[in-house]
Amino acid sequence: MSSDYDRPRADADAKACSYTEYDTKERATGDVPATGDGAEGLEREIWSALYQVEDPEMPISVVDLGLIYGLELDDGEVTIDMTLTYSGCPARELILEDVEQAAESVNGVDKADVRLVWSPDWSMDLVTEQGKDALRDFGISFDQ
Amino acid sequence: MSATEPDLGSADDLTERERNAVEAQLFRLADDEYVQAERYTFWQVRAPTLESDLAFANNAQDELGHARLWYDAIQQFGYSEESLLWESEPSDFQHSTFVELPFEEGDWADAVLRAYLYDVAEDIRLSALENSSYKVIRERTSRIQDEEGYHVEHAESWLQRMAQDSDASRRVEKALDHLYPYALTLFEPVGDVEDNIVELGVRTMTLDEMRKEWTDRITDFLTNLGFDVPTDEEPAAPIGRDNNHTEYWDELYEEMVSSYRNLGRHEATKLMGPEDDE
């Protein structure tokens, strides 16, 4: 390393650290948000479980809020791409844990991993119609 | 992203030269935002109105969120949060000394002006990154730009109000004389890697170009309000980017890591320990 650049390096085995690491991927590949439309079988059950996870501040599921950007199921292991409404979100760990646990609660899922995705940008436009209804009931207006 | 510019790929794809350039850019982003946020927190219960308490607290939270995005991006290269923040040496940090200066109790003009000078520089820097050849920077920049929108506007509206009052104007002018040379350190180089940052397209403007745009923009705005911008000043020393800092940074760093140390921590504890996690 050059002398003008001396931040300490992480140990090569830093991955072995005893805490959950959330992978980050940069961009979701499919259309966003993903809502599980047309999902079948085990995948459908996982989506049902995700619909049970609510935003910590508002009575709306993370799926209806448009935070889920993708879901891949591979032989009992599920990988979920999701974003957050705000980069400074203080509930980041809480929400990601909730999502992983919800997915892992489904019979037939051995392991769930959440990957944080920051692109495309999240906006109110990604809230589903069902989600908009829930937010209207909560007192949030979508009228421009 | 224009078709002529290369895309460097993700963290694992980079050559050593590319990686050094990307890391150098990321470290200044992360450290500037983090330390600026640390200083903002001073005002969250000391600003002159409840409204401005909230505005500063919120700006601090925004900048902390952005610092987290940038430190996350750095961690993709294998660094850990511990080594980046809690177990570093103060001299490992590369933020500009501008963001580490302490505030004086009651010097609201300093706070407003500092936010303004920083946020304009931030705005220019982000626009120089929105077409970065490194996708992680490009895409996070877009996210951050969305959230930075009102920062400059907020500072400008305060400055416009303060310019109406002779006492407040005097305090802004005094803060300007003090802060200007430090603000210039935002555009100082880390080292030779600087040329690579631009050559590789990690950032699309040179430091000189960014400084010129910043000087033009703030001089325009502040001169219109009747302030005298000391444009012939040189950057203050030390500059921070070269790992040399003022004594104020050592003190702030000690505060920043005191809980981690007092609790005898060796890792940045997460909500759930391994025993809770399958």
CSV table of C-alpha atoms in Angstrom, one decimal:
chain,number,residue,atom,x,y,z
A,1,MET,CA,0.0,0.0,0.0
A,2,SER,CA,1.3,3.5,-0.8
A,3,SER,CA,2.2,5.7,2.1
A,4,ASP,CA,-0.5,8.2,1.5
A,5,TYR,CA,-3.1,5.5,2.0
A,6,ASP,CA,-2.8,3.8,5.3
A,7,ARG,CA,-6.1,2.9,6.8
A,8,PRO,CA,-5.6,-0.5,8.5
A,9,ARG,CA,-6.6,-3.5,6.5
A,10,ALA,CA,-9.2,-5.9,7.8
A,11,ASP,CA,-8.0,-9.3,8.8
A,12,ALA,CA,-8.3,-11.8,5.9
A,13,ASP,CA,-10.7,-13.8,8.1
A,14,ALA,CA,-12.9,-10.8,9.0
A,15,LYS,CA,-15.8,-12.8,7.6
A,16,ALA,CA,-15.6,-15.1,10.5
A,17,CYS,CA,-16.7,-12.3,12.8
A,18,SER,CA,-19.5,-13.4,14.9
A,19,TYR,CA,-22.3,-11.2,13.6
A,20,THR,CA,-24.7,-11.4,10.8
A,21,GLU,CA,-23.3,-9.9,7.6
A,22,TYR,CA,-25.8,-8.5,5.1
A,23,ASP,CA,-24.6,-8.9,1.6
A,24,THR,CA,-25.1,-5.9,-0.5
A,25,LYS,CA,-25.7,-6.1,-4.2
A,26,GLU,CA,-26.0,-2.9,-6.0
A,27,ARG,CA,-28.9,-3.1,-8.4
A,28,ALA,CA,-32.0,-5.2,-8.6
A,29,THR,CA,-32.2,-7.2,-11.8
A,30,GLY,CA,-35.9,-7.5,-12.3
A,31,ASP,CA,-38.8,-5.0,-12.3
A,32,VAL,CA,-39.2,-3.4,-9.0
A,33,PRO,CA,-40.8,-3.7,-6.6
A,34,ALA,CA,-41.3,-7.5,-6.5
A,35,THR,CA,-44.5,-8.5,-4.9
A,36,GLY,CA,-44.8,-12.2,-5.5
A,37,ASP,CA,-47.5,-11.9,-8.1
A,38,GLY,CA,-48.0,-15.3,-9.7
A,39,ALA,CA,-45.7,-17.1,-7.3
A,40,GLU,CA,-46.5,-20.7,-6.6
A,41,GLY,CA,-45.7,-23.4,-4.1
A,42,LEU,CA,-43.0,-22.7,-1.6
A,43,GLU,CA,-42.2,-19.4,-3.1
A,44,ARG,CA,-45.8,-18.3,-2.6
A,45,GLU,CA,-45.6,-19.3,1.0
A,46,ILE,CA,-42.5,-17.2,1.5
A,47,TRP,CA,-44.2,-14.2,-0.1
A,48,SER,CA,-47.1,-14.7,2.3
A,49,ALA,CA,-44.7,-14.7,5.2
A,50,LEU,CA,-43.1,-11.5,3.9
A,51,TYR,CA,-46.5,-9.8,3.7
A,52,GLN,CA,-46.7,-10.3,7.5
A,53,VAL,CA,-43.6,-8.2,8.1
A,54,GLU,CA,-44.6,-4.6,8.8
A,55,ASP,CA,-42.7,-1.4,8.6
A,56,PRO,CA,-41.7,-0.4,12.2
A,57,GLU,CA,-43.4,2.9,11.9
A,58,MET,CA,-46.4,2.4,9.7
A,59,PRO,CA,-49.1,-0.3,9.4
A,60,ILE,CA,-48.0,-1.5,6.0
A,61,SER,CA,-46.1,-4.6,5.0
A,62,VAL,CA,-42.6,-4.3,3.6
A,63,VAL,CA,-43.9,-5.9,0.4
A,64,ASP,CA,-46.7,-3.3,0.0
A,65,LEU,CA,-44.2,-0.6,0.8
A,66,GLY,CA,-42.3,-1.7,-2.3
A,67,LEU,CA,-39.1,-2.5,-0.4
A,68,ILE,CA,-38.7,-6.0,-1.8
A,69,TYR,CA,-36.8,-5.9,-5.1
A,70,GLY,CA,-36.4,-9.6,-5.7
A,71,LEU,CA,-36.6,-13.1,-4.4
A,72,GLU,CA,-34.7,-16.2,-5.5
A,73,LEU,CA,-35.3,-19.6,-4.2
A,74,ASP,CA,-32.7,-22.3,-4.6
A,75,ASP,CA,-33.3,-25.7,-3.0
A,76,GLY,CA,-34.5,-24.4,0.4
A,77,GLU,CA,-32.2,-21.4,0.4
A,78,VAL,CA,-33.9,-18.1,-0.3
A,79,THR,CA,-32.2,-14.8,-1.2
A,80,ILE,CA,-34.2,-11.7,-0.9
A,81,ASP,CA,-33.1,-8.3,-2.4
A,82,MET,CA,-34.5,-5.4,-0.6
A,83,THR,CA,-34.0,-1.7,-0.1
A,84,LEU,CA,-34.9,0.8,2.5
A,85,THR,CA,-36.9,4.1,2.3
A,86,TYR,CA,-34.1,6.1,3.8
A,87,SER,CA,-30.3,5.6,3.9
A,88,GLY,CA,-30.2,6.8,7.5
A,89,CYS,CA,-32.9,4.4,8.6
A,90,PRO,CA,-32.3,3.6,12.3
A,91,ALA,CA,-34.3,0.4,12.0
A,92,ARG,CA,-32.2,-1.2,9.3
A,93,GLU,CA,-31.0,-4.2,11.3
A,94,LEU,CA,-34.4,-4.7,12.8
A,95,ILE,CA,-36.2,-4.8,9.5
A,96,LEU,CA,-33.6,-7.0,7.8
A,97,GLU,CA,-33.7,-9.5,10.7
A,98,ASP,CA,-37.5,-9.5,10.6
A,99,VAL,CA,-37.5,-10.3,6.9
A,100,GLU,CA,-34.9,-13.1,7.2
A,101,GLN,CA,-36.8,-14.6,10.2
A,102,ALA,CA,-40.1,-14.4,8.4
A,103,ALA,CA,-38.7,-16.3,5.4
A,104,GLU,CA,-37.0,-18.8,7.6
A,105,SER,CA,-40.2,-19.5,9.5
A,106,VAL,CA,-41.7,-21.1,6.3
A,107,ASN,CA,-41.6,-24.8,6.3
A,108,GLY,CA,-39.2,-26.0,3.7
A,109,VAL,CA,-36.9,-22.9,3.9
A,110,ASP,CA,-33.6,-23.8,5.5
A,111,LYS,CA,-31.9,-20.4,5.1
A,112,ALA,CA,-32.8,-16.9,4.2
A,113,ASP,CA,-30.4,-14.1,3.2
A,114,VAL,CA,-31.3,-10.5,2.7
A,115,ARG,CA,-29.2,-8.5,0.3
A,116,LEU,CA,-29.5,-4.7,0.6
A,117,VAL,CA,-29.9,-3.0,-2.7
A,118,TRP,CA,-29.7,0.7,-3.3
A,119,SER,CA,-30.8,0.9,-6.9
A,120,PRO,CA,-33.2,1.7,-8.4
A,121,ASP,CA,-34.1,4.5,-6.0
A,122,TRP,CA,-37.1,3.8,-3.8
A,123,SER,CA,-40.0,6.3,-4.0
A,124,MET,CA,-43.6,6.5,-3.1
A,125,ASP,CA,-44.4,5.3,-6.6
A,126,LEU,CA,-43.3,1.8,-5.6
A,127,VAL,CA,-46.0,1.5,-3.0
A,128,THR,CA,-48.6,-1.0,-4.2
A,129,GLU,CA,-52.3,-0.1,-4.5
A,130,GLN,CA,-53.0,-2.2,-1.5
A,131,GLY,CA,-50.3,-0.4,0.4
A,132,LYS,CA,-51.6,2.9,-0.6
A,133,ASP,CA,-55.0,2.0,0.8
A,134,ALA,CA,-53.3,1.0,4.1
A,135,LEU,CA,-51.4,4.2,4.2
A,136,ARG,CA,-54.5,6.3,3.5
A,137,ASP,CA,-56.2,4.6,6.4
A,138,PHE,CA,-53.2,5.5,8.5
A,139,GLY,CA,-53.6,9.1,7.4
A,140,ILE,CA,-51.0,9.6,4.6
A,141,SER,CA,-52.3,11.3,1.5
A,142,PHE,CA,-51.1,10.5,-2.0
A,143,ASP,CA,-53.0,13.4,-3.6
A,144,GLN,CA,-50.6,15.7,-5.5
B,1,MET,CA,-23.2,6.6,-17.9
B,2,SER,CA,-21.9,7.3,-21.4
B,3,ALA,CA,-21.0,4.4,-23.6
B,4,THR,CA,-17.4,5.6,-24.0
B,5,GLU,CA,-16.6,5.4,-20.4
B,6,PRO,CA,-15.5,2.0,-19.0
B,7,ASP,CA,-17.3,0.3,-16.2
B,8,LEU,CA,-14.8,-1.0,-13.7
B,9,GLY,CA,-17.1,-3.8,-12.4
B,10,SER,CA,-17.5,-4.7,-8.8
B,11,ALA,CA,-15.0,-4.8,-5.9
B,12,ASP,CA,-13.6,-8.2,-6.8
B,13,ASP,CA,-13.0,-7.2,-10.4
B,14,LEU,CA,-10.7,-4.3,-9.8
B,15,THR,CA,-7.0,-4.1,-10.5
B,16,GLU,CA,-4.8,-2.8,-7.8
B,17,ARG,CA,-4.6,0.6,-9.4
B,18,GLU,CA,-8.3,0.8,-9.8
B,19,ARG,CA,-9.0,-0.4,-6.3
B,20,ASN,CA,-6.6,2.2,-4.9
B,21,ALA,CA,-8.4,4.9,-6.8
B,22,VAL,CA,-11.9,3.7,-5.8
B,23,GLU,CA,-10.9,3.3,-2.2
B,24,ALA,CA,-9.3,6.7,-2.0
B,25,GLN,CA,-12.5,8.3,-3.3
B,26,LEU,CA,-14.7,6.3,-0.9
B,27,PHE,CA,-12.6,7.0,2.2
B,28,ARG,CA,-12.9,10.8,1.7
B,29,LEU,CA,-16.7,10.5,1.1
B,30,ALA,CA,-17.2,8.3,4.2
B,31,ASP,CA,-15.0,10.2,6.5
B,32,ASP,CA,-16.2,13.7,5.5
B,33,GLU,CA,-19.8,12.7,6.0
B,34,TYR,CA,-19.2,10.9,9.3
B,35,VAL,CA,-17.3,13.7,10.9
B,36,GLN,CA,-19.6,16.4,9.6
B,37,ALA,CA,-22.5,14.5,11.2
B,38,GLU,CA,-20.6,14.2,14.5
B,39,ARG,CA,-20.2,17.9,14.6
B,40,TYR,CA,-23.8,18.6,13.6
B,41,THR,CA,-25.0,16.7,16.6
B,42,PHE,CA,-23.6,19.6,18.8
B,43,TRP,CA,-26.5,21.7,17.5
B,44,GLN,CA,-29.4,19.4,17.8
B,45,VAL,CA,-30.4,20.8,21.2
B,46,ARG,CA,-28.6,24.1,21.0
B,47,ALA,CA,-29.9,25.7,17.8
B,48,PRO,CA,-32.0,28.9,18.3
B,49,THR,CA,-35.4,27.4,17.5
B,50,LEU,CA,-37.0,24.0,17.9
B,51,GLU,CA,-37.4,24.0,14.2
B,52,SER,CA,-33.6,24.4,13.6
B,53,ASP,CA,-32.8,21.9,16.4
B,54,LEU,CA,-34.8,19.4,14.3
B,55,ALA,CA,-33.2,20.5,11.0
B,56,PHE,CA,-29.7,20.0,12.3
B,57,ALA,CA,-30.6,16.7,14.0
B,58,ASN,CA,-32.0,15.6,10.7
B,59,ASN,CA,-29.1,16.8,8.6
B,60,ALA,CA,-26.8,14.9,11.0
B,61,GLN,CA,-28.9,11.7,10.5
B,62,ASP,CA,-28.8,12.2,6.8
B,63,GLU,CA,-25.0,12.5,6.8
B,64,LEU,CA,-24.6,9.5,9.1
B,65,GLY,CA,-26.8,7.5,6.7
B,66,HIS,CA,-24.6,8.5,3.8
B,67,ALA,CA,-21.5,7.7,5.8
B,68,ARG,CA,-22.9,4.2,6.4
B,69,LEU,CA,-23.6,3.8,2.7
B,70,TRP,CA,-19.9,4.7,1.9
B,71,TYR,CA,-18.4,2.7,4.7
B,72,ASP,CA,-20.5,-0.3,3.5
B,73,ALA,CA,-19.1,0.2,0.1
B,74,ILE,CA,-15.6,0.2,1.6
B,75,GLN,CA,-16.4,-3.0,3.5
B,76,GLN,CA,-17.0,-4.7,0.2
B,77,PHE,CA,-13.2,-4.6,-0.1
B,78,GLY,CA,-12.8,-6.7,3.1
B,79,TYR,CA,-12.5,-4.0,5.7
B,80,SER,CA,-14.5,-4.3,8.9
B,81,GLU,CA,-16.4,-1.6,10.7
B,82,GLU,CA,-14.1,-2.1,13.7
B,83,SER,CA,-11.0,-1.4,11.7
B,84,LEU,CA,-12.6,1.5,9.9
B,85,LEU,CA,-14.0,3.3,12.9
B,86,TRP,CA,-13.6,2.0,16.3
B,87,GLU,CA,-10.1,0.6,16.3
B,88,SER,CA,-8.4,3.1,13.9
B,89,GLU,CA,-6.0,5.8,14.9
B,90,PRO,CA,-7.3,9.3,14.5
B,91,SER,CA,-4.5,9.9,11.9
B,92,ASP,CA,-6.0,7.1,9.7
B,93,PHE,CA,-8.9,9.3,8.8
B,94,GLN,CA,-8.8,11.4,5.6
B,95,HIS,CA,-11.6,13.9,6.1
B,96,SER,CA,-10.9,17.5,5.4
B,97,THR,CA,-10.0,19.5,8.5
B,98,PHE,CA,-13.0,21.7,7.7
B,99,VAL,CA,-15.4,19.2,9.1
B,100,GLU,CA,-13.6,18.5,12.3
B,101,LEU,CA,-13.5,22.1,13.6
B,102,PRO,CA,-15.4,22.5,16.9
B,103,PHE,CA,-18.3,24.9,17.2
B,104,GLU,CA,-18.3,27.7,19.7
B,105,GLU,CA,-21.3,27.8,22.0
B,106,GLY,CA,-23.8,30.2,20.6
B,107,ASP,CA,-22.1,30.8,17.3
B,108,TRP,CA,-25.0,30.0,15.1
B,109,ALA,CA,-23.6,31.9,12.2
B,110,ASP,CA,-20.7,29.5,12.1
B,111,ALA,CA,-23.1,26.5,12.0
B,112,VAL,CA,-25.3,27.9,9.2
B,113,LEU,CA,-22.4,29.0,7.1
B,114,ARG,CA,-20.5,25.8,7.6
B,115,ALA,CA,-23.5,23.8,6.6
B,116,TYR,CA,-23.8,26.0,3.5
B,117,LEU,CA,-20.2,25.7,2.4
B,118,TYR,CA,-20.1,22.0,3.0
B,119,ASP,CA,-23.4,21.2,1.3
B,120,VAL,CA,-22.6,23.2,-1.9
B,121,ALA,CA,-19.2,21.3,-2.1
B,122,GLU,CA,-21.2,18.1,-1.5
B,123,ASP,CA,-23.6,18.9,-4.2
B,124,ILE,CA,-20.8,19.5,-6.7
B,125,ARG,CA,-18.9,16.4,-5.6
B,126,LEU,CA,-22.0,14.2,-6.0
B,127,SER,CA,-22.6,15.5,-9.5
B,128,ALA,CA,-19.0,14.6,-10.3
B,129,LEU,CA,-19.8,11.1,-9.1
B,130,GLU,CA,-23.1,10.4,-10.7
B,131,ASN,CA,-21.4,9.0,-13.8
B,132,SER,CA,-18.7,7.3,-12.0
B,133,SER,CA,-17.1,4.3,-13.7
B,134,TYR,CA,-17.5,2.4,-10.4
B,135,LYS,CA,-21.1,1.2,-10.2
B,136,VAL,CA,-21.3,1.1,-6.4
B,137,ILE,CA,-20.4,4.8,-6.3
B,138,ARG,CA,-22.7,5.7,-9.1
B,139,GLU,CA,-25.8,4.1,-7.8
B,140,ARG,CA,-25.3,5.2,-4.2
B,141,THR,CA,-24.7,8.7,-5.3
B,142,SER,CA,-28.1,8.8,-7.0
B,143,ARG,CA,-29.7,7.6,-3.7
B,144,ILE,CA,-27.9,10.3,-1.7
B,145,GLN,CA,-28.7,13.1,-4.1
B,146,ASP,CA,-32.3,12.4,-3.5
B,147,GLU,CA,-31.8,13.0,0.2
B,148,GLU,CA,-29.5,16.0,0.0
B,149,GLY,CA,-32.0,18.1,-1.9
B,150,TYR,CA,-33.0,20.4,0.8
B,151,HIS,CA,-29.7,20.8,2.7
B,152,VAL,CA,-28.4,23.7,0.5
B,153,GLU,CA,-31.8,25.3,0.4
B,154,HIS,CA,-32.1,25.2,4.2
B,155,ALA,CA,-28.7,26.8,4.7
B,156,GLU,CA,-29.4,29.4,2.0
B,157,SER,CA,-32.7,30.5,3.5
B,158,TRP,CA,-31.0,31.0,6.9
B,159,LEU,CA,-28.2,33.0,5.3
B,160,GLN,CA,-30.7,35.2,3.5
B,161,ARG,CA,-32.4,35.9,6.8
B,162,MET,CA,-29.2,36.6,8.6
B,163,ALA,CA,-28.1,39.0,5.9
B,164,GLN,CA,-31.0,41.3,6.8
B,165,ASP,CA,-29.7,41.9,10.3
B,166,SER,CA,-26.5,43.8,10.8
B,167,ASP,CA,-25.4,41.9,13.9
B,168,ALA,CA,-26.0,38.6,12.4
B,169,SER,CA,-24.2,39.7,9.2
B,170,ARG,CA,-21.2,40.6,11.1
B,171,ARG,CA,-21.1,37.2,12.7
B,172,VAL,CA,-21.5,35.5,9.3
B,173,GLU,CA,-18.6,37.6,7.9
B,174,LYS,CA,-16.4,36.6,10.8
B,175,ALA,CA,-17.3,33.0,10.4
B,176,LEU,CA,-16.6,33.3,6.6
B,177,ASP,CA,-13.1,34.7,7.3
B,178,HIS,CA,-12.4,31.8,9.7
B,179,LEU,CA,-14.0,29.0,7.7
B,180,TYR,CA,-13.1,29.8,4.1
B,181,PRO,CA,-9.4,28.6,4.2
B,182,TYR,CA,-10.6,25.4,5.9
B,183,ALA,CA,-13.4,24.8,3.4
B,184,LEU,CA,-10.7,24.9,0.7
B,185,THR,CA,-9.2,21.8,2.2
B,186,LEU,CA,-12.2,19.8,0.9
B,187,PHE,CA,-10.6,20.1,-2.5
B,188,GLU,CA,-7.0,19.1,-1.5
B,189,PRO,CA,-5.5,15.9,-2.8
B,190,VAL,CA,-4.9,12.7,-0.9
B,191,GLY,CA,-1.8,12.0,-2.9
B,192,ASP,CA,-0.7,10.8,-6.3
B,193,VAL,CA,-3.7,8.5,-6.5
B,194,GLU,CA,-5.7,11.7,-7.3
B,195,ASP,CA,-4.8,11.6,-11.0
B,196,ASN,CA,-5.9,8.0,-11.3
B,197,ILE,CA,-9.3,8.8,-9.7
B,198,VAL,CA,-10.1,11.0,-12.7
B,199,GLU,CA,-8.2,9.1,-15.3
B,200,LEU,CA,-10.1,5.9,-14.4
B,201,GLY,CA,-13.4,7.8,-14.4
B,202,VAL,CA,-14.1,7.1,-10.7
B,203,ARG,CA,-14.9,10.8,-10.6
B,204,THR,CA,-15.5,12.9,-13.6
B,205,MET,CA,-14.2,16.3,-12.4
B,206,THR,CA,-10.7,17.2,-11.1
B,207,LEU,CA,-10.3,18.7,-7.7
B,208,ASP,CA,-9.4,22.0,-9.4
B,209,GLU,CA,-12.6,22.0,-11.5
B,210,MET,CA,-14.7,21.2,-8.4
B,211,ARG,CA,-13.0,24.0,-6.4
B,212,LYS,CA,-13.6,26.5,-9.1
B,213,GLU,CA,-17.2,25.6,-9.4
B,214,TRP,CA,-17.6,25.8,-5.7
B,215,THR,CA,-15.9,29.2,-5.4
B,216,ASP,CA,-18.0,30.6,-8.2
B,217,ARG,CA,-21.2,29.4,-6.7
B,218,ILE,CA,-20.6,30.5,-3.2
B,219,THR,CA,-19.1,33.8,-4.2
B,220,ASP,CA,-22.1,34.6,-6.3
B,221,PHE,CA,-24.6,33.8,-3.6
B,222,LEU,CA,-22.7,35.4,-0.7
B,223,THR,CA,-21.7,38.5,-2.6
B,224,ASN,CA,-25.3,39.1,-3.6
B,225,LEU,CA,-26.2,39.0,0.1
B,226,GLY,CA,-23.5,41.6,0.8
B,227,PHE,CA,-20.8,39.4,2.2
B,228,ASP,CA,-17.1,39.7,1.3
B,229,VAL,CA,-15.7,36.3,0.3
B,230,PRO,CA,-11.9,36.1,0.9
B,231,THR,CA,-11.2,34.4,-2.4
B,232,ASP,CA,-7.5,35.1,-2.3
B,233,GLU,CA,-7.0,32.9,0.7
B,234,GLU,CA,-4.9,29.7,0.5
B,235,PRO,CA,-6.1,26.4,2.0
B,236,ALA,CA,-5.6,26.1,5.7
B,237,ALA,CA,-3.0,23.7,7.2
B,238,PRO,CA,-3.2,20.9,8.1
B,239,ILE,CA,-5.6,19.7,5.3
B,240,GLY,CA,-6.7,16.4,6.8
B,241,ARG,CA,-6.7,14.6,3.4
B,242,ASP,CA,-3.1,13.7,4.0
B,243,ASN,CA,-3.9,12.2,7.4
B,244,ASN,CA,-2.6,15.3,9.2
B,245,HIS,CA,-5.3,16.8,11.4
B,246,THR,CA,-5.9,19.6,13.9
B,247,GLU,CA,-5.8,18.8,17.7
B,248,TYR,CA,-9.6,19.1,17.7
B,249,TRP,CA,-9.9,15.9,15.8
B,250,ASP,CA,-8.0,13.9,18.4
B,251,GLU,CA,-10.5,15.2,21.0
B,252,LEU,CA,-13.5,14.4,18.9
B,253,TYR,CA,-12.2,11.0,18.0
B,254,GLU,CA,-11.7,10.1,21.7
B,255,GLU,CA,-15.3,11.1,22.4
B,256,MET,CA,-16.5,9.1,19.4
B,257,VAL,CA,-14.8,5.8,20.5
B,258,SER,CA,-15.2,6.2,24.3
B,259,SER,CA,-18.3,4.0,24.6
B,260,TYR,CA,-16.7,1.3,22.5
B,261,ARG,CA,-13.6,1.4,24.7
B,262,ASN,CA,-15.3,1.8,28.0
B,263,LEU,CA,-17.5,-1.2,27.3
B,264,GLY,CA,-14.4,-3.2,26.4
B,265,ARG,CA,-15.7,-4.0,23.0
B,266,HIS,CA,-13.8,-5.8,20.3
B,267,GLU,CA,-16.4,-5.8,17.7
B,268,ALA,CA,-19.3,-3.6,16.6
B,269,THR,CA,-22.1,-5.6,18.2
B,270,LYS,CA,-25.2,-6.2,16.1
B,271,LEU,CA,-28.7,-6.6,17.4
B,272,MET,CA,-28.6,-10.3,17.3
B,273,GLY,CA,-25.7,-12.4,18.4
B,274,PRO,CA,-24.6,-15.6,16.7
B,275,GLU,CA,-26.5,-17.6,19.3
B,276,ASP,CA,-29.8,-16.2,18.0
B,277,ASP,CA,-28.9,-16.7,14.4
B,278,GLU,CA,-29.2,-20.0,12.8
